[in-house]
Amino acid sequence: MRIPSEADFASRLRSAAVTARVGLWLGVCFGICFVTGLVSHYAQNADHPIAFPASPVWGYRVTQGLHVTTGTAAVPLLLVKLWTVYPRLFLRPARGARRLLLDALERGSIGVLVAAAVFQLATGLANAAQWYPWSFSFRSTHYAIAWVAIGALLLHVAVKLPVIRGALAAGVEDTAYDRPSATEPGVLSRRGLLRTAWLAAGVAVLATAGSTVPVLRRVSVLGVRSGDGPMGMPVNKSAAAAGVTASATSADYRLTVAHGGREVALTRADLAAMPQSTRTLPIACVEGWSANGTWTGVPVRDLLDLVGAPRGADVLVSSLQESGPYTTIVLHASFADDERTLLALALGGEPLAIDHGYPARVIAPDRPGVLQTKWVRRIEVAA
Ligand SMILES: Nc1nc2c(c(=O)[nH]1)N[C@H]1C(S)=C(S)[C@@H](COP(=O)(O)O)O[C@H]1N2
Ligand SMILES: [Mo]
């Protein structure tokens, strides 16, 4: 077996005219992924120097739905784009020290870009499918590599700008930027290949977007959440999996609200006897699925008032769940003080199912689902 040479790849489908067009949409997807990813990362930070907005209530639902959908659409686009350019790997190295150095730098930067892009899409998809075949922290790693990917992408676009502009301005059949050996007809036309790429991206979107967009649910064979679950709402982690079945149903259950030296302990009946408020708010999971619910419960602000907690203070919410990364989370002041933020006792007019957080769970507007703590046992003003 011999190493292939660049001239072995003769299909005229592998053209800058195709690469630039697919690359344009790939760049759009990566741009949307990057920005919506920053939003999601910030929303999950414990520290909010600038308050994350609580309105519109569906804001995070839209940004995270876009994040997962554009990430999924990027998969077929990236594959097509890599297919059109990979013969360039076998181009002979340039002559002369200076050209060789530039060549090595360019190939190196493309290597970084491809590795980072593949890493982001692979870890993102696995995460959306709740499959974690790794031991690193998903969120911090996906966030760090996002910067590598976007940096390498900007560099790549800057280096290729003359070719990109030329190829996009000329027709799709243009050959000005083709490798000299890419002359043989392909199995389909360039337009045909492009249409196939758009179709594949569209199918990828339809197959996953149903976990966010209810009308698409029936066509979303790949949607990682069916929309089924107790009370018509998917479940992320069941009470059994969280190990809270006994504590959540115990007659000894008390919700503790604390501030400074003051503490009150409330039974579920005490909570149910307080003035109730009903709000329609979505659960918008970081993994991309989301669903609206009509929640009834006690505004968290009313609970904080029982212990004289000041406005403008961040609040810690703890779960009966004893282990896992989300047993205690920060409910930032912008949410704690919002009258729409509830300690919910009911969903759709029925007492909460245990898998949705019975006896009581937090539901706040415009928040990542991961921070909507279930089986709440303690609400405490942060020191
Ligand atoms: N205590 C606790 N609360 C939790 C979780 C958890 O694992 N433990 N999962 C969170 C995540 S990731 C999501 S998306 C929502 C899902 O709420 P649901 O299961 O009621 O739909 O609950 C959140 N609250
Ligand atoms: Mo989630």
GROMACS .gro file of C-alpha atoms and ligand atoms in nm:
model
  408
    1MET     CA    1   0.000   0.000   0.000
    2ARG     CA    2   0.126   0.347  -0.081
    3ILE     CA    3   0.031   0.678   0.076
    4PRO     CA    4  -0.222   0.847  -0.153
    5SER     CA    5  -0.117   1.162  -0.328
    6GLU     CA    6  -0.331   1.465  -0.374
    7ALA     CA    7  -0.374   1.382  -0.743
    8ASP     CA    8  -0.562   1.062  -0.652
    9PHE     CA    9  -0.861   1.271  -0.548
   10ALA     CA   10  -0.994   1.377  -0.884
   11SER     CA   11  -1.364   1.447  -0.820
   12ARG     CA   12  -1.461   1.800  -0.916
   13LEU     CA   13  -1.709   1.794  -0.629
   14ARG     CA   14  -1.416   1.860  -0.398
   15SER     CA   15  -1.410   2.225  -0.490
   16ALA     CA   16  -1.368   2.552  -0.303
   17ALA     CA   17  -1.701   2.648  -0.463
   18VAL     CA   18  -1.866   2.375  -0.253
   19THR     CA   19  -1.644   2.415   0.054
   20ALA     CA   20  -1.710   2.788   0.083
   21ARG     CA   21  -2.088   2.746   0.057
   22VAL     CA   22  -2.105   2.469   0.315
   23GLY     CA   23  -1.848   2.655   0.526
   24LEU     CA   24  -2.061   2.967   0.531
   25TRP     CA   25  -2.353   2.781   0.692
   26LEU     CA   26  -2.121   2.587   0.917
   27GLY     CA   27  -1.978   2.920   1.033
   28VAL     CA   28  -2.331   3.050   1.101
   29CYS     CA   29  -2.406   2.737   1.309
   30PHE     CA   30  -2.080   2.766   1.503
   31GLY     CA   31  -2.140   3.136   1.566
   32ILE     CA   32  -2.490   3.072   1.705
   33CYS     CA   33  -2.357   2.778   1.910
   34PHE     CA   34  -2.081   2.993   2.055
   35VAL     CA   35  -2.300   3.286   2.157
   36THR     CA   36  -2.582   3.073   2.298
   37GLY     CA   37  -2.320   2.862   2.475
   38LEU     CA   38  -2.179   3.171   2.646
   39VAL     CA   39  -2.532   3.258   2.760
   40SER     CA   40  -2.582   2.909   2.902
   41HIS     CA   41  -2.246   2.907   3.074
   42TYR     CA   42  -2.314   3.242   3.236
   43ALA     CA   43  -2.662   3.136   3.343
   44GLN     CA   44  -2.511   2.839   3.527
   45ASN     CA   45  -2.235   3.037   3.697
   46ALA     CA   46  -2.259   3.068   4.074
   47ASP     CA   47  -2.149   3.432   4.043
   48HIS     CA   48  -2.354   3.688   3.855
   49PRO     CA   49  -2.179   4.027   3.855
   50ILE     CA   50  -2.447   4.132   3.606
   51ALA     CA   51  -2.788   3.985   3.694
   52PHE     CA   52  -2.909   3.722   3.448
   53PRO     CA   53  -3.248   3.847   3.322
   54ALA     CA   54  -3.563   3.674   3.449
   55SER     CA   55  -3.756   3.794   3.142
   56PRO     CA   56  -3.865   3.680   2.894
   57VAL     CA   57  -3.946   3.359   3.079
   58TRP     CA   58  -3.878   3.158   2.760
   59GLY     CA   59  -3.543   3.326   2.687
   60TYR     CA   60  -3.320   3.040   2.799
   61ARG     CA   61  -3.555   2.791   2.638
   62VAL     CA   62  -3.492   2.960   2.302
   63THR     CA   63  -3.116   3.012   2.338
   64GLN     CA   64  -3.051   2.658   2.457
   65GLY     CA   65  -3.287   2.507   2.198
   66LEU     CA   66  -3.092   2.699   1.933
   67HIS     CA   67  -2.763   2.583   2.083
   68VAL     CA   68  -2.845   2.215   2.058
   69THR     CA   69  -3.025   2.246   1.722
   70THR     CA   70  -2.748   2.438   1.546
   71GLY     CA   71  -2.489   2.205   1.698
   72THR     CA   72  -2.675   1.907   1.554
   73ALA     CA   73  -2.713   2.073   1.212
   74ALA     CA   74  -2.338   2.138   1.211
   75VAL     CA   75  -2.258   1.765   1.216
   76PRO     CA   76  -2.351   1.682   0.852
   77LEU     CA   77  -2.217   2.019   0.734
   78LEU     CA   78  -1.880   1.955   0.898
   79LEU     CA   79  -1.861   1.607   0.746
   80VAL     CA   80  -1.933   1.735   0.395
   81LYS     CA   81  -1.689   2.020   0.435
   82LEU     CA   82  -1.408   1.791   0.556
   83TRP     CA   83  -1.481   1.553   0.268
   84THR     CA   84  -1.437   1.832   0.016
   85VAL     CA   85  -1.100   1.945   0.152
   86TYR     CA   86  -0.920   1.648   0.299
   87PRO     CA   87  -0.717   1.567  -0.017
   88ARG     CA   88  -0.531   1.888   0.062
   89LEU     CA   89  -0.370   1.696   0.349
   90PHE     CA   90  -0.172   1.509   0.085
   91LEU     CA   91  -0.045   1.817  -0.098
   92ARG     CA   92   0.333   1.824  -0.119
   93PRO     CA   93   0.487   2.056   0.139
   94ALA     CA   94   0.583   2.392  -0.005
   95ARG     CA   95   0.942   2.472  -0.107
   96GLY     CA   96   1.155   2.727   0.070
   97ALA     CA   97   1.190   2.789   0.441
   98ARG     CA   98   0.946   3.078   0.461
   99ARG     CA   99   0.669   2.911   0.260
  100LEU     CA  100   0.726   2.589   0.449
  101LEU     CA  101   0.683   2.768   0.779
  102LEU     CA  102   0.362   2.940   0.666
  103ASP     CA  103   0.236   2.610   0.531
  104ALA     CA  104   0.308   2.436   0.861
  105LEU     CA  105   0.137   2.715   1.056
  106GLU     CA  106  -0.171   2.696   0.838
  107ARG     CA  107  -0.196   2.319   0.859
  108GLY     CA  108  -0.136   2.334   1.234
  109SER     CA  109  -0.414   2.588   1.284
  110ILE     CA  110  -0.652   2.380   1.072
  111GLY     CA  111  -0.558   2.073   1.275
  112VAL     CA  112  -0.652   2.261   1.593
  113LEU     CA  113  -0.977   2.383   1.436
  114VAL     CA  114  -1.084   2.039   1.317
  115ALA     CA  115  -0.994   1.874   1.648
  116ALA     CA  116  -1.177   2.139   1.850
  117ALA     CA  117  -1.484   2.130   1.622
  118VAL     CA  118  -1.509   1.751   1.632
  119PHE     CA  119  -1.461   1.755   2.010
  120GLN     CA  120  -1.737   2.013   2.062
  121LEU     CA  121  -1.989   1.836   1.841
  122ALA     CA  122  -1.911   1.491   1.981
  123THR     CA  123  -1.924   1.593   2.349
  124GLY     CA  124  -2.230   1.812   2.289
  125LEU     CA  125  -2.424   1.533   2.120
  126ALA     CA  126  -2.323   1.279   2.383
  127ASN     CA  127  -2.428   1.519   2.656
  128ALA     CA  128  -2.765   1.583   2.491
  129ALA     CA  129  -2.814   1.207   2.490
  130GLN     CA  130  -2.710   1.194   2.858
  131TRP     CA  131  -2.420   0.970   2.775
  132TYR     CA  132  -2.098   1.059   2.956
  133PRO     CA  133  -1.820   0.832   2.834
  134TRP     CA  134  -1.558   1.059   2.992
  135SER     CA  135  -1.441   1.161   3.335
  136PHE     CA  136  -1.378   1.534   3.286
  137SER     CA  137  -1.631   1.801   3.375
  138PHE     CA  138  -1.846   1.848   3.067
  139ARG     CA  139  -1.939   2.210   3.125
  140SER     CA  140  -1.594   2.356   3.193
  141THR     CA  141  -1.427   2.151   2.918
  142HIS     CA  142  -1.693   2.223   2.653
  143TYR     CA  143  -1.664   2.591   2.750
  144ALA     CA  144  -1.283   2.602   2.729
  145ILE     CA  145  -1.267   2.422   2.395
  146ALA     CA  146  -1.537   2.656   2.259
  147TRP     CA  147  -1.286   2.941   2.285
  148VAL     CA  148  -1.023   2.733   2.107
  149ALA     CA  149  -1.270   2.647   1.832
  150ILE     CA  150  -1.394   3.002   1.780
  151GLY     CA  151  -1.040   3.142   1.786
  152ALA     CA  152  -0.916   2.888   1.531
  153LEU     CA  153  -1.229   2.950   1.322
  154LEU     CA  154  -1.172   3.326   1.310
  155LEU     CA  155  -0.809   3.272   1.213
  156HIS     CA  156  -0.913   3.025   0.944
  157VAL     CA  157  -1.170   3.266   0.799
  158ALA     CA  158  -0.917   3.549   0.802
  159VAL     CA  159  -0.655   3.340   0.620
  160LYS     CA  160  -0.905   3.207   0.366
  161LEU     CA  161  -1.102   3.526   0.316
  162PRO     CA  162  -0.978   3.594  -0.040
  163VAL     CA  163  -1.069   3.239  -0.148
  164ILE     CA  164  -1.402   3.245   0.037
  165ARG     CA  165  -1.501   3.575  -0.121
  166GLY     CA  166  -1.387   3.471  -0.465
  167ALA     CA  167  -1.557   3.133  -0.449
  168LEU     CA  168  -1.885   3.273  -0.317
  169ALA     CA  169  -1.890   3.552  -0.576
  170ALA     CA  170  -1.831   3.310  -0.865
  171GLY     CA  171  -2.089   3.049  -0.965
  172VAL     CA  172  -2.103   2.707  -0.809
  173GLU     CA  173  -1.951   2.551  -1.124
  174ASP     CA  174  -1.651   2.785  -1.116
  175THR     CA  175  -1.311   2.614  -1.108
  176ALA     CA  176  -1.078   2.906  -1.039
  177TYR     CA  177  -0.990   2.783  -0.689
  178ASP     CA  178  -0.994   2.410  -0.758
  179ARG     CA  179  -0.693   2.182  -0.727
  180PRO     CA  180  -0.562   2.119  -1.079
  181SER     CA  181  -0.633   1.747  -1.049
  182ALA     CA  182  -0.997   1.788  -0.937
  183THR     CA  183  -1.150   1.762  -1.281
  184GLU     CA  184  -1.348   1.437  -1.305
  185PRO     CA  185  -1.727   1.442  -1.286
  186GLY     CA  186  -1.860   1.330  -0.949
  187VAL     CA  187  -2.147   1.090  -0.883
  188LEU     CA  188  -2.374   1.389  -0.851
  189SER     CA  189  -2.355   1.755  -0.950
  190ARG     CA  190  -2.216   2.022  -0.722
  191ARG     CA  191  -2.567   2.157  -0.677
  192GLY     CA  192  -2.681   1.806  -0.597
  193LEU     CA  193  -2.413   1.770  -0.330
  194LEU     CA  194  -2.506   2.105  -0.178
  195ARG     CA  195  -2.876   2.014  -0.177
  196THR     CA  196  -2.788   1.686  -0.007
  197ALA     CA  197  -2.591   1.873   0.259
  198TRP     CA  198  -2.880   2.116   0.328
  199LEU     CA  199  -3.121   1.824   0.339
  200ALA     CA  200  -2.903   1.631   0.584
  201ALA     CA  201  -2.874   1.938   0.808
  202GLY     CA  202  -3.251   1.991   0.786
  203VAL     CA  203  -3.323   1.631   0.875
  204ALA     CA  204  -3.081   1.652   1.169
  205VAL     CA  205  -3.269   1.961   1.293
  206LEU     CA  206  -3.614   1.806   1.249
  207ALA     CA  207  -3.502   1.487   1.415
  208THR     CA  208  -3.388   1.667   1.730
  209ALA     CA  209  -3.582   1.994   1.753
  210GLY     CA  210  -3.898   1.816   1.867
  211SER     CA  211  -3.756   1.799   2.215
  212THR     CA  212  -3.796   2.178   2.221
  213VAL     CA  213  -4.074   2.249   1.969
  214PRO     CA  214  -4.387   2.051   2.060
  215VAL     CA  215  -4.535   2.034   1.706
  216LEU     CA  216  -4.218   1.862   1.583
  217ARG     CA  217  -4.225   1.599   1.854
  218ARG     CA  218  -4.385   1.334   1.634
  219VAL     CA  219  -4.114   1.356   1.366
  220SER     CA  220  -3.827   1.381   1.609
  221VAL     CA  221  -3.705   1.025   1.610
  222LEU     CA  222  -3.372   1.140   1.755
  223GLY     CA  223  -3.529   1.379   2.008
  224VAL     CA  224  -3.367   1.268   2.329
  225ARG     CA  225  -3.679   1.350   2.529
  226SER     CA  226  -4.015   1.221   2.422
  227GLY     CA  227  -4.229   1.477   2.601
  228ASP     CA  228  -4.381   1.192   2.798
  229GLY     CA  229  -4.337   1.163   3.170
  230PRO     CA  230  -4.553   1.201   3.477
  231MET     CA  231  -4.796   1.493   3.429
  232GLY     CA  232  -4.694   1.526   3.060
  233MET     CA  233  -4.350   1.659   3.153
  234PRO     CA  234  -4.023   1.473   3.091
  235VAL     CA  235  -3.815   1.374   3.392
  236ASN     CA  236  -3.445   1.438   3.410
  237LYS     CA  237  -3.363   1.238   3.723
  238SER     CA  238  -3.614   1.023   3.905
  239ALA     CA  239  -3.662   1.025   4.280
  240ALA     CA  240  -3.535   0.668   4.293
  241ALA     CA  241  -3.219   0.759   4.101
  242ALA     CA  242  -3.163   1.055   4.332
  243GLY     CA  243  -3.215   0.834   4.639
  244VAL     CA  244  -3.487   1.056   4.787
  245THR     CA  245  -3.795   0.832   4.775
  246ALA     CA  246  -3.804   0.777   5.152
  247SER     CA  247  -3.711   1.130   5.262
  248ALA     CA  248  -3.947   1.295   5.012
  249THR     CA  249  -4.248   1.095   5.130
  250SER     CA  250  -4.162   1.096   5.503
  251ALA     CA  251  -4.407   1.248   5.753
  252ASP     CA  252  -4.100   1.417   5.905
  253TYR     CA  253  -4.046   1.632   5.596
  254ARG     CA  254  -3.989   1.998   5.679
  255LEU     CA  255  -3.883   2.287   5.463
  256THR     CA  256  -3.638   2.507   5.651
  257VAL     CA  257  -3.609   2.876   5.562
  258ALA     CA  258  -3.311   3.049   5.720
  259HIS     CA  259  -3.156   3.394   5.739
  260GLY     CA  260  -2.898   3.505   5.992
  261GLY     CA  261  -3.001   3.344   6.321
  262ARG     CA  262  -3.368   3.307   6.219
  263GLU     CA  263  -3.514   2.978   6.098
  264VAL     CA  264  -3.863   2.851   6.032
  265ALA     CA  265  -3.955   2.489   5.962
  266LEU     CA  266  -4.267   2.424   5.754
  267THR     CA  267  -4.455   2.105   5.678
  268ARG     CA  268  -4.602   2.056   5.333
  269ALA     CA  269  -4.944   2.135   5.484
  270ASP     CA  270  -4.803   2.463   5.619
  271LEU     CA  271  -4.679   2.547   5.271
  272ALA     CA  272  -5.013   2.456   5.115
  273ALA     CA  273  -5.191   2.682   5.367
  274MET     CA  274  -4.993   2.989   5.255
  275PRO     CA  275  -5.126   3.210   4.971
  276GLN     CA  276  -5.065   3.023   4.644
  277SER     CA  277  -4.965   3.161   4.310
  278THR     CA  278  -4.995   2.994   3.967
  279ARG     CA  279  -4.751   3.057   3.680
  280THR     CA  280  -4.686   2.905   3.341
  281LEU     CA  281  -4.310   2.854   3.320
  282PRO     CA  282  -4.091   2.621   3.113
  283ILE     CA  283  -3.838   2.367   3.226
  284ALA     CA  284  -3.556   2.424   2.977
  285CYS     CA  285  -3.296   2.154   3.018
  286VAL     CA  286  -2.937   2.234   2.932
  287GLU     CA  287  -2.943   1.918   2.723
  288GLY     CA  288  -3.188   2.082   2.485
  289TRP     CA  289  -3.536   1.956   2.569
  290SER     CA  290  -3.790   2.191   2.714
  291ALA     CA  291  -4.156   2.193   2.808
  292ASN     CA  292  -4.404   2.438   2.956
  293GLY     CA  293  -4.580   2.364   3.282
  294THR     CA  294  -4.844   2.540   3.489
  295TRP     CA  295  -4.703   2.546   3.838
  296THR     CA  296  -4.875   2.636   4.164
  297GLY     CA  297  -4.697   2.708   4.488
  298VAL     CA  298  -4.562   2.970   4.725
  299PRO     CA  299  -4.356   3.260   4.585
  300VAL     CA  300  -4.002   3.215   4.716
  301ARG     CA  301  -4.003   3.583   4.810
  302ASP     CA  302  -4.294   3.522   5.053
  303LEU     CA  303  -4.092   3.246   5.220
  304LEU     CA  304  -3.790   3.475   5.252
  305ASP     CA  305  -4.013   3.739   5.411
  306LEU     CA  306  -4.098   3.491   5.691
  307VAL     CA  307  -3.740   3.522   5.817
  308GLY     CA  308  -3.697   3.890   5.732
  309ALA     CA  309  -3.450   3.826   5.447
  310PRO     CA  310  -3.347   4.145   5.267
  311ARG     CA  311  -3.404   4.197   4.896
  312GLY     CA  312  -3.101   4.183   4.668
  313ALA     CA  313  -2.944   3.882   4.843
  314ASP     CA  314  -2.846   3.557   4.674
  315VAL     CA  315  -3.011   3.249   4.822
  316LEU     CA  316  -2.892   2.889   4.858
  317VAL     CA  317  -3.139   2.615   4.775
  318SER     CA  318  -3.065   2.263   4.898
  319SER     CA  319  -3.226   1.936   4.799
  320LEU     CA  320  -3.305   1.624   4.996
  321GLN     CA  321  -3.077   1.459   4.740
  322GLU     CA  322  -2.753   1.387   4.921
  323SER     CA  323  -2.500   1.347   4.643
  324GLY     CA  324  -2.450   1.492   4.298
  325PRO     CA  325  -2.342   1.830   4.165
  326TYR     CA  326  -2.680   1.999   4.204
  327THR     CA  327  -2.773   1.921   4.564
  328THR     CA  328  -2.723   2.290   4.658
  329ILE     CA  329  -2.746   2.571   4.402
  330VAL     CA  330  -2.740   2.950   4.413
  331LEU     CA  331  -3.073   3.117   4.346
  332HIS     CA  332  -2.950   3.461   4.246
  333ALA     CA  333  -3.116   3.769   4.389
  334SER     CA  334  -3.267   3.858   4.051
  335PHE     CA  335  -3.464   3.530   4.067
  336ALA     CA  336  -3.519   3.508   4.443
  337ASP     CA  337  -3.683   3.852   4.442
  338ASP     CA  338  -3.893   3.787   4.131
  339GLU     CA  339  -4.259   3.730   4.223
  340ARG     CA  340  -4.283   3.460   3.953
  341THR     CA  341  -4.023   3.239   4.122
  342LEU     CA  342  -4.211   2.969   4.309
  343LEU     CA  343  -4.153   2.689   4.548
  344ALA     CA  344  -4.398   2.477   4.351
  345LEU     CA  345  -4.625   2.222   4.518
  346ALA     CA  346  -4.834   2.136   4.213
  347LEU     CA  347  -4.806   2.098   3.836
  348GLY     CA  348  -5.110   2.125   3.611
  349GLY     CA  349  -5.338   2.150   3.915
  350GLU     CA  350  -5.221   1.817   4.061
  351PRO     CA  351  -4.981   1.770   4.353
  352LEU     CA  352  -4.629   1.730   4.216
  353ALA     CA  353  -4.533   1.378   4.110
  354ILE     CA  354  -4.244   1.258   4.320
  355ASP     CA  355  -4.022   1.249   4.010
  356HIS     CA  356  -4.099   1.617   3.948
  357GLY     CA  357  -3.985   1.713   4.296
  358TYR     CA  358  -4.257   1.633   4.553
  359PRO     CA  359  -4.299   1.766   4.818
  360ALA     CA  360  -4.172   2.097   4.672
  361ARG     CA  361  -3.942   2.219   4.396
  362VAL     CA  362  -3.809   2.550   4.270
  363ILE     CA  363  -3.936   2.687   3.942
  364ALA     CA  364  -3.802   3.025   3.830
  365PRO     CA  365  -3.847   3.215   3.500
  366ASP     CA  366  -3.575   3.207   3.230
  367ARG     CA  367  -3.342   2.960   3.403
  368PRO     CA  368  -3.150   2.649   3.298
  369GLY     CA  369  -3.345   2.341   3.405
  370VAL     CA  370  -3.046   2.216   3.596
  371LEU     CA  371  -3.099   2.495   3.852
  372GLN     CA  372  -3.470   2.420   3.904
  373THR     CA  373  -3.399   2.216   4.217
  374LYS     CA  374  -3.634   1.930   4.304
  375TRP     CA  375  -3.715   1.789   4.652
  376VAL     CA  376  -3.619   2.118   4.823
  377ARG     CA  377  -3.532   2.086   5.192
  378ARG     CA  378  -3.369   2.422   5.276
  379ILE     CA  379  -3.377   2.781   5.151
  380GLU     CA  380  -3.115   3.001   5.309
  381VAL     CA  381  -2.984   3.352   5.243
  382ALA     CA  382  -2.621   3.319   5.130
  383ALA     CA  383  -2.371   3.461   5.376
  384LIG     N1  384  -3.236   1.767   4.325
  384LIG     C1  385  -3.229   1.768   4.190
  384LIG     N2  386  -3.298   1.862   4.122
  384LIG     C2  387  -3.294   1.864   3.987
  384LIG     C3  388  -3.216   1.771   3.914
  384LIG     C4  389  -3.143   1.673   3.987
  384LIG     O1  390  -3.074   1.587   3.931
  384LIG     N3  391  -3.153   1.674   4.125
  384LIG     N4  392  -3.212   1.779   3.777
  384LIG     C5  393  -3.236   1.912   3.720
  384LIG     C6  394  -3.245   1.912   3.575
  384LIG     S1  395  -3.101   1.885   3.489
  384LIG     C7  396  -3.362   1.941   3.509
  384LIG     S2  397  -3.365   1.958   3.341
  384LIG     C8  398  -3.489   1.956   3.581
  384LIG     C9  399  -3.593   1.864   3.523
  384LIG     O2  400  -3.711   1.872   3.597
  384LIG     P1  401  -3.819   1.757   3.580
  384LIG     O3  402  -3.748   1.626   3.601
  384LIG     O4  403  -3.926   1.785   3.679
  384LIG     O5  404  -3.871   1.771   3.439
  384LIG     O6  405  -3.474   1.928   3.720
  384LIG    C10  406  -3.359   1.980   3.779
  384LIG     N5  407  -3.366   1.961   3.923
  385MO      MO  408  -3.143   1.934   3.275
   0.00000   0.00000   0.00000
